[in-house]
Tab-separated table of C-alpha atoms in Angstrom:
chain	number	residue	atom	x	y	z
A	1	MET	CA	-6.371	-1.774	-1.768
A	2	THR	CA	-2.841	-2.376	-1.218
A	3	SER	CA	0.168	-1.715	0.797
A	4	GLY	CA	3.056	-3.994	0.819
A	5	LYS	CA	3.109	-4.505	4.474
A	6	GLY	CA	0.767	-6.831	6.720
A	7	GLY	CA	-1.148	-5.238	9.343
A	8	VAL	CA	-1.592	-1.860	8.246
A	9	GLY	CA	-5.486	-1.987	7.597
A	10	LYS	CA	-6.096	-2.826	4.162
A	11	THR	CA	-8.783	-5.323	4.975
A	12	THR	CA	-10.532	-2.933	7.613
A	13	SER	CA	-10.241	-0.305	4.597
A	14	SER	CA	-11.727	-2.380	2.010
A	15	ALA	CA	-14.771	-3.305	4.127
A	16	ALA	CA	-15.376	0.206	4.850
A	17	PHE	CA	-14.686	1.616	1.436
A	18	ALA	CA	-16.982	-1.050	-0.191
A	19	THR	CA	-19.769	-0.322	2.621
A	20	GLY	CA	-19.755	3.408	2.245
A	21	LEU	CA	-19.622	3.191	-1.889
A	22	ALA	CA	-22.619	0.936	-1.303
A	23	LEU	CA	-24.414	2.907	1.001
A	24	ARG	CA	-24.203	5.778	-1.642
A	25	GLY	CA	-26.420	3.569	-4.144
A	26	TYR	CA	-23.590	2.085	-5.682
A	27	LYS	CA	-23.653	-1.461	-6.383
A	28	THR	CA	-20.441	-2.753	-4.974
A	29	ALA	CA	-18.478	-5.835	-5.051
A	30	VAL	CA	-15.504	-6.581	-2.309
A	31	ILE	CA	-13.027	-9.495	-2.990
A	32	ASP	CA	-10.600	-11.182	-0.777
A	33	PHE	CA	-7.481	-11.904	-2.742
A	34	ASP	CA	-5.696	-13.349	0.403
A	35	VAL	CA	-5.836	-16.911	-0.656
A	36	GLY	CA	-5.194	-19.352	1.881
A	37	LEU	CA	-5.359	-16.657	4.770
A	38	ARG	CA	-9.305	-15.321	4.360
A	39	ASN	CA	-10.370	-12.855	6.531
A	40	LEU	CA	-12.617	-10.465	4.707
A	41	ASP	CA	-15.346	-12.611	5.842
A	42	LEU	CA	-14.767	-12.220	9.438
A	43	ILE	CA	-14.476	-8.032	9.348
A	44	MET	CA	-17.740	-8.384	7.159
A	45	GLY	CA	-19.508	-10.574	9.671
A	46	CYS	CA	-20.510	-13.020	6.978
A	47	GLU	CA	-17.875	-16.211	7.860
A	48	ARG	CA	-20.608	-18.265	8.555
A	49	ARG	CA	-22.121	-17.703	5.194
A	50	VAL	CA	-19.591	-18.426	3.041
A	51	VAL	CA	-20.070	-21.596	0.792
A	52	TYR	CA	-18.060	-21.234	-2.164
A	53	ASP	CA	-15.225	-19.148	-2.884
A	54	PHE	CA	-13.409	-17.048	-5.511
A	55	VAL	CA	-11.128	-19.963	-6.446
A	56	ASN	CA	-14.433	-22.271	-6.789
A	57	VAL	CA	-15.353	-19.700	-9.524
A	58	ILE	CA	-12.130	-19.235	-11.087
A	59	ASN	CA	-12.146	-23.029	-11.454
A	60	GLY	CA	-15.891	-23.168	-12.837
A	61	GLU	CA	-16.994	-25.441	-9.527
A	62	ALA	CA	-19.324	-22.340	-8.817
A	63	ASN	CA	-20.584	-19.812	-10.700
A	64	LEU	CA	-20.676	-15.963	-9.527
A	65	ARG	CA	-24.171	-15.610	-8.108
A	66	GLN	CA	-23.567	-18.775	-6.148
A	67	ALA	CA	-20.316	-17.534	-4.692
A	68	LEU	CA	-21.018	-13.927	-3.877
A	69	ILE	CA	-22.239	-12.911	-0.553
A	70	LYS	CA	-25.237	-10.669	-0.430
A	71	ASP	CA	-24.639	-8.082	2.879
A	72	LYS	CA	-27.270	-8.343	5.274
A	73	ARG	CA	-26.869	-4.525	6.718
A	74	THR	CA	-26.131	-2.730	3.422
A	75	ASP	CA	-28.191	-3.183	-0.252
A	76	ASN	CA	-25.943	-3.165	-2.968
A	77	LEU	CA	-22.844	-4.846	-1.378
A	78	TYR	CA	-21.458	-8.242	-2.151
A	79	ILE	CA	-18.484	-10.127	-0.626
A	80	LEU	CA	-16.403	-12.793	-2.664
A	81	PRO	CA	-14.413	-14.553	0.238
A	82	ALA	CA	-11.090	-16.042	-0.545
A	83	SER	CA	-10.346	-19.682	-0.744
A	84	GLN	CA	-8.922	-21.309	2.101
A	85	THR	CA	-6.469	-23.627	-0.516
A	86	ARG	CA	-2.965	-23.983	0.354
A	87	ASP	CA	-2.486	-23.831	-3.416
A	88	LYS	CA	-0.558	-20.708	-4.358
A	89	ASP	CA	-1.136	-20.683	-7.854
A	90	ALA	CA	-5.042	-21.219	-7.579
A	91	LEU	CA	-5.452	-17.679	-8.922
A	92	THR	CA	-4.676	-17.234	-12.277
A	93	GLN	CA	-4.533	-14.118	-14.580
A	94	GLU	CA	-7.312	-15.056	-16.780
A	95	GLY	CA	-9.148	-16.365	-14.310
A	96	VAL	CA	-9.199	-12.931	-12.352
A	97	GLY	CA	-9.616	-11.282	-15.510
A	98	LYS	CA	-12.862	-13.190	-16.341
A	99	VAL	CA	-14.300	-12.742	-12.540
A	100	LEU	CA	-13.851	-9.106	-12.983
A	101	GLU	CA	-15.450	-8.963	-16.435
A	102	ASP	CA	-18.364	-11.208	-15.300
A	103	LEU	CA	-19.063	-8.615	-12.212
A	104	LYS	CA	-18.871	-5.728	-14.794
A	105	ALA	CA	-21.361	-7.272	-17.185
A	106	ASP	CA	-23.492	-8.139	-14.066
A	107	SER	CA	-23.945	-4.020	-13.663
A	108	PHE	CA	-21.219	-3.586	-10.457
A	109	ASP	CA	-20.408	-0.200	-10.126
A	110	PHE	CA	-17.425	-0.597	-8.374
A	111	ILE	CA	-15.238	-3.587	-7.546
A	112	ILE	CA	-12.491	-3.422	-4.415
A	113	CYS	CA	-9.913	-5.916	-4.453
A	114	ASP	CA	-8.538	-6.619	-1.007
A	115	SER	CA	-4.816	-7.329	-1.532
A	116	PRO	CA	-2.992	-9.622	0.482
A	117	ALA	CA	0.234	-8.659	2.135
A	118	GLY	CA	3.599	-9.128	0.070
A	119	ILE	CA	4.249	-8.869	-3.524
A	120	GLU	CA	3.492	-12.537	-4.421
A	121	ARG	CA	0.851	-13.504	-6.552
A	122	GLY	CA	-2.265	-12.822	-4.683
A	123	ALA	CA	-0.923	-9.198	-4.663
A	124	ALA	CA	-0.124	-9.013	-8.102
A	125	MET	CA	-3.476	-10.165	-9.062
A	126	ALA	CA	-4.950	-7.967	-6.917
A	127	MET	CA	-3.393	-4.930	-8.916
A	128	TYR	CA	-3.107	-6.201	-12.309
A	129	TYR	CA	-6.930	-5.291	-13.399
A	130	ALA	CA	-6.779	-1.954	-11.517
A	131	ASP	CA	-7.812	1.374	-12.870
A	132	ASP	CA	-7.272	2.935	-8.984
A	133	ALA	CA	-4.877	2.237	-6.480
A	134	VAL	CA	-5.385	2.933	-2.839
A	135	ILE	CA	-2.296	2.586	-0.923
A	136	VAL	CA	-2.961	2.096	2.596
A	137	THR	CA	-0.049	3.408	4.929
A	138	ASN	CA	0.775	3.630	8.499
A	139	PRO	CA	3.010	6.530	9.741
A	140	GLU	CA	5.970	4.167	10.399
A	141	VAL	CA	9.222	3.234	8.995
A	142	SER	CA	8.551	-0.174	7.322
A	143	SER	CA	5.165	0.501	5.983
A	144	VAL	CA	5.839	3.300	4.181
A	145	ARG	CA	9.057	1.968	2.508
A	146	ASP	CA	6.910	-1.213	1.719
A	147	SER	CA	4.380	1.329	0.185
A	148	ASP	CA	6.925	2.907	-2.017
A	149	ARG	CA	7.814	-0.770	-3.223
A	150	ILE	CA	4.230	-1.072	-3.967
A	151	LEU	CA	4.180	2.045	-6.052
A	152	GLY	CA	7.210	0.540	-8.212
A	153	LEU	CA	4.955	-2.381	-9.058
A	154	LEU	CA	1.968	-0.435	-9.878
A	155	GLN	CA	3.759	1.632	-12.105
A	156	SER	CA	5.185	-1.396	-13.988
A	157	ARG	CA	3.509	-4.715	-13.435
A	158	THR	CA	-0.360	-3.747	-14.228
A	159	GLN	CA	-2.214	-3.785	-17.281
A	160	LYS	CA	-2.897	-0.205	-17.242
A	161	ALA	CA	1.235	0.238	-17.302
A	162	GLU	CA	1.829	-2.675	-19.862
A	163	GLN	CA	-0.533	-0.672	-22.309
A	164	GLY	CA	1.056	2.739	-21.698
A	165	GLY	CA	-1.258	4.136	-19.116
A	166	THR	CA	-1.100	5.047	-15.760
A	167	ILE	CA	-3.337	3.619	-12.615
A	168	ARG	CA	-4.652	6.726	-10.225
A	169	GLU	CA	-2.696	6.468	-7.065
A	170	HIS	CA	-4.251	7.613	-3.820
A	171	LEU	CA	-2.602	7.501	-0.455
A	172	LEU	CA	-4.917	6.731	2.774
A	173	ILE	CA	-2.772	6.971	5.687
A	174	THR	CA	-4.352	4.867	8.679
A	175	ARG	CA	-3.429	4.812	12.538
A	176	TYR	CA	-2.803	8.408	12.551
A	177	ASN	CA	-2.226	9.553	16.215
A	178	PRO	CA	-1.600	13.351	16.401
A	179	GLU	CA	-0.389	13.492	20.069
A	180	ARG	CA	2.433	11.238	18.918
A	181	VAL	CA	3.070	13.210	15.902
A	182	GLU	CA	3.013	16.450	17.893
A	183	SER	CA	5.328	14.982	20.249
A	184	GLY	CA	7.562	13.884	17.495
A	185	ASP	CA	7.636	10.069	17.702
A	186	MET	CA	5.544	9.854	15.010
A	187	LEU	CA	5.830	10.623	11.328
A	188	GLY	CA	3.656	13.394	10.507
A	189	LEU	CA	1.196	13.817	7.427
A	190	GLU	CA	3.747	16.150	5.659
A	191	ASP	CA	6.780	13.857	6.402
A	192	VAL	CA	4.731	10.744	4.570
A	193	LEU	CA	3.523	13.104	1.564
A	194	ASP	CA	6.759	14.410	1.227
A	195	ILE	CA	8.617	10.893	0.833
A	196	LEU	CA	5.600	8.910	-1.337
A	197	ALA	CA	4.399	12.042	-3.139
A	198	VAL	CA	0.970	10.300	-3.804
A	199	PRO	CA	-2.083	12.243	-3.749
A	200	LEU	CA	-4.045	11.896	-0.391
A	201	ILE	CA	-7.273	10.611	-0.355
A	202	GLY	CA	-7.610	10.177	3.596
A	203	VAL	CA	-6.258	10.103	7.053
A	204	ILE	CA	-7.970	7.618	9.481
A	205	PRO	CA	-7.037	8.132	13.112
A	206	GLU	CA	-6.105	5.578	15.651
A	207	SER	CA	-9.084	4.704	17.232
A	208	GLY	CA	-10.624	2.111	19.482
A	209	GLY	CA	-13.718	1.899	16.868
A	210	VAL	CA	-11.677	-0.094	14.514
A	211	LEU	CA	-11.111	-2.997	16.913
A	212	GLN	CA	-14.450	-2.926	18.404
A	213	ALA	CA	-15.771	-3.183	14.660
A	214	SER	CA	-13.588	-5.891	13.595
A	215	ASN	CA	-14.450	-7.578	17.065
A	216	SER	CA	-18.179	-7.556	16.188
A	217	GLY	CA	-18.192	-7.677	12.538
A	218	ASN	CA	-19.029	-4.715	11.434
A	219	PRO	CA	-17.399	-2.479	8.865
A	220	VAL	CA	-16.002	0.454	11.234
A	221	ILE	CA	-17.609	2.902	8.396
A	222	LEU	CA	-21.122	1.854	9.868
A	223	ASP	CA	-20.054	3.069	13.591
A	224	THR	CA	-20.797	6.975	12.642
A	225	GLU	CA	-19.898	7.531	16.320
A	226	SER	CA	-16.156	6.857	15.969
A	227	THR	CA	-13.545	9.174	14.545
A	228	ALA	CA	-12.391	6.188	12.117
A	229	GLY	CA	-15.716	5.844	10.838
A	230	GLN	CA	-16.114	9.277	10.318
A	231	ALA	CA	-12.716	9.570	8.568
A	232	TYR	CA	-13.675	6.207	6.368
A	233	ASP	CA	-16.778	8.398	5.109
A	234	ASP	CA	-14.877	11.089	4.171
A	235	PHE	CA	-12.366	9.045	2.244
A	236	VAL	CA	-15.400	7.402	0.317
A	237	ARG	CA	-16.922	10.852	-0.442
A	238	ARG	CA	-13.737	12.294	-1.637
A	239	PHE	CA	-13.016	9.372	-3.609
A	240	LEU	CA	-16.404	9.837	-5.659
A	241	GLY	CA	-15.659	13.404	-6.064
A	242	GLU	CA	-16.383	15.678	-3.201
A	243	THR	CA	-14.156	18.169	-1.700
A	244	VAL	CA	-14.089	17.393	2.137
A	245	PRO	CA	-11.486	18.829	4.443
A	246	HIS	CA	-9.415	16.202	6.467
A	247	ARG	CA	-10.522	15.967	10.186
A	248	PHE	CA	-8.828	14.618	13.036
A	249	LEU	CA	-5.157	15.643	12.397
A	250	GLU	CA	-4.784	18.105	15.287
A	251	VAL	CA	-4.600	17.212	18.909
A	252	GLU	CA	-8.085	17.325	20.758
A	253	LYS	CA	-8.695	20.382	22.866
A	254	LYS	CA	-8.988	19.142	26.536
A	255	GLY	CA	-12.167	20.879	27.733
A	256	ILE	CA	-13.393	24.147	28.494
A	257	PHE	CA	-11.155	24.985	31.165
A	258	LYS	CA	-8.153	24.641	28.924
A	259	ARG	CA	-9.812	26.557	26.231
A	260	LEU	CA	-10.627	29.520	28.718
A	261	PHE	CA	-7.252	29.696	30.303
A	262	GLY	CA	-4.911	28.566	27.802
A	263	GLY	CA	-2.650	25.416	27.946
B	1	MET	CA	30.323	22.920	25.565
B	2	GLY	CA	28.704	25.155	28.259
B	3	LEU	CA	26.227	23.949	31.201
B	4	PHE	CA	23.818	25.952	29.507
B	5	ASP	CA	24.314	24.084	25.906
B	6	TYR	CA	24.095	20.941	27.468
B	7	PHE	CA	20.745	21.367	29.343
B	8	SER	CA	19.405	22.985	26.357
B	9	LYS	CA	20.571	20.621	23.638
B	10	LYS	CA	17.395	18.710	22.417
B	11	LYS	CA	17.778	14.839	21.412
B	12	PRO	CA	16.491	14.614	17.734
B	13	LYS	CA	13.024	13.607	17.543
B	14	SER	CA	12.727	10.166	16.131
B	15	ALA	CA	10.072	10.919	13.697
B	16	GLN	CA	12.525	13.203	11.955
B	17	LEU	CA	14.962	10.480	12.456
B	18	ALA	CA	12.766	7.981	10.509
B	19	LYS	CA	12.241	10.773	7.817
B	20	GLU	CA	15.881	11.089	7.171
B	21	ARG	CA	16.379	7.390	6.811
B	22	LEU	CA	13.439	6.795	4.715
B	23	GLN	CA	14.628	9.546	2.140
B	24	ILE	CA	17.897	7.900	1.930
B	25	ILE	CA	16.645	4.303	1.521
B	26	ILE	CA	14.031	5.200	-0.646
B	27	ALA	CA	15.886	7.009	-3.031
B	28	HIS	CA	18.373	4.386	-3.313
B	29	GLU	CA	15.832	1.929	-4.152
B	30	ARG	CA	14.021	4.238	-6.983
B	31	VAL	CA	17.332	4.187	-8.671
B	32	ASN	CA	17.760	0.194	-8.836
B	33	ARG	CA	13.781	-0.230	-9.892
B	34	THR	CA	13.987	1.976	-12.898
B	35	GLY	CA	15.935	-1.151	-14.819
B	36	PRO	CA	14.869	-4.704	-16.088
B	37	ASP	CA	15.077	-7.362	-13.605
B	38	TYR	CA	18.310	-9.262	-15.016
B	39	LEU	CA	20.282	-5.750	-14.145
B	40	PRO	CA	21.651	-6.793	-10.866
B	41	GLN	CA	22.495	-10.254	-11.957
B	42	MET	CA	24.167	-8.508	-15.083
B	43	ARG	CA	25.992	-6.346	-12.772
B	44	ARG	CA	27.492	-9.257	-10.663
B	45	ASP	CA	28.365	-10.839	-14.000
B	46	ILE	CA	30.359	-7.771	-15.134
B	47	MET	CA	32.010	-7.135	-11.795
B	48	SER	CA	33.280	-10.748	-12.251
B	49	VAL	CA	34.540	-10.587	-15.192
B	50	ILE	CA	36.416	-7.491	-14.552
B	51	ASN	CA	37.750	-9.018	-11.505
B	52	LYS	CA	39.747	-11.844	-13.641
B	53	TYR	CA	41.962	-9.028	-14.419
B	54	VAL	CA	41.811	-6.152	-12.146
B	55	PRO	CA	40.717	-6.284	-8.554
B	56	ILE	CA	38.152	-3.780	-7.847
B	57	ASP	CA	35.500	-2.833	-5.519
B	58	GLU	CA	31.943	-3.186	-6.088
B	59	ASP	CA	31.207	0.529	-5.639
B	60	GLN	CA	33.582	1.312	-8.254
B	61	VAL	CA	30.888	-0.120	-11.092
B	62	ASN	CA	28.322	2.114	-11.814
B	63	VAL	CA	25.296	0.736	-13.927
B	64	GLN	CA	22.813	3.286	-15.145
B	65	PHE	CA	19.419	2.594	-16.975
B	66	GLU	CA	17.655	5.024	-18.751
B	67	LYS	CA	14.592	4.989	-20.379
B	68	GLY	CA	14.037	7.205	-23.692
B	69	ASP	CA	11.526	7.412	-26.074
B	70	ASP	CA	13.335	5.443	-29.303
B	71	CYS	CA	15.804	3.448	-26.991
B	72	ASP	CA	16.602	2.594	-23.592
B	73	ILE	CA	20.187	3.400	-22.515
B	74	LEU	CA	22.392	0.963	-20.417
B	75	GLU	CA	25.525	3.289	-19.147
B	76	LEU	CA	28.537	1.563	-17.558
B	77	ASN	CA	30.749	3.362	-15.390
B	78	ILE	CA	33.786	1.290	-13.885
B	79	SER	CA	36.678	3.310	-12.327
B	80	LEU	CA	39.810	1.311	-12.127
B	81	PRO	CA	42.184	1.681	-9.386
B	82	GLU	CA	44.824	4.190	-9.703
B	83	GLN	CA	47.819	1.602	-9.893
B	84	ALA	CA	45.774	-1.308	-11.182
B	85	LYS	CA	47.557	-4.550	-10.712
B	86	ALA	CA	46.812	-7.248	-13.363
B	87	VAL	CA	45.737	-10.491	-11.479
B	88	ARG	CA	48.294	-13.088	-12.479
B	89	HIS	CA	46.821	-16.292	-14.542
C-alpha cells in the first residue's frame, strides 16, 4: 500500500485490506513500515499490546512469533508494528527480505506492507519485494502527482523490475466525494484514471465512518453500515478476482419526494 | 462582449483546471524519469562547457534518453543562437 503523499489513507486502507482478506479465511500479516512514526497499531486497536517490533525482528532481538500481534477480532490476522526508533537505516533490504521469507514459510497467504509517505528508505523497502502494489490516491492535485512519481519508482526500483518483470498495479481512490465531483470542484474518477492510467480496484467515498473507526481502533471494513466499510469490502473482493460493480460514485438521491417530483 | 455573454459566461470549474495542470506537469516529469539518475547533472555539466564558448539558454539544450533492446540511446540536441558570439577568454 503506497501513495507518496501522506494523509491519503494508506494505513486506514492497509488495516481494512488485511482485515478483509483475513475475514475470507486467508492467513494475513500487515506490516507497518513507518519507522519512527508507528500508527498501524492504533488503527488496528492493538497499541497496548506492542512488545516487540519489526526492527527487533530484523536485528534478531526477538523472533517473528514474539513480535506478531494476533488480532483479537479477526482470525488469521496478525500485525507487525513499526519500531519507534529514530534510526532511519534500521530497515535493511536483507533484513526485510528475510522477514518476508519467514512469513511465507509460516504459511501466510498475504503480507500487506503499509508504506510510509515519501520516497525515502521506509517507502523503498515497503515496495521492493512487492508482487502487487495498491496506489492510494485522493482526487486532488498533489496526491495524483505523487502517485505518478510512485508509479515511476514501482516500475524501476523493485525486485520485480530489476529482474525484468513488472508489479501488478491497482489504483485505490479514497475520500471520493460525488457531490463535489458533480459541482466541478473535485477531480472525477475518469479524470484521475485518464492521468494515471492504472487499473482501478476501488473507490472509497468520503465517510464519517473512517474517523469513527480510527477513533475506536476498529478497521473500518468491520463497520458494515458505513459506505466506506462497504466500499473496502468490494475492493477486497475485486482483489480476489470477483467482478463487483463500483458503488457510491453518484450523488445520493434525496428521498421519495424528489424521486416523485423530479429534481 | 454583449450583456448576455457577460451573464452566461461560466467560470471554468476548478476540477477541469486541476486536470489540465496535472496532465502538463506529469507529462513533463515522465520524460525526465526515464533516464538514469546522472542525467540532470550531466545536462548541467554539458551546459557549463558550452557556455564557456557560446552563451546559450538552458532550454536550448535538449537531452533525450531512449531505452532500446540492445542499447540505450542518449541524444543531445543543442541549438546555438543565430549569431553565436564566442566568449572571449
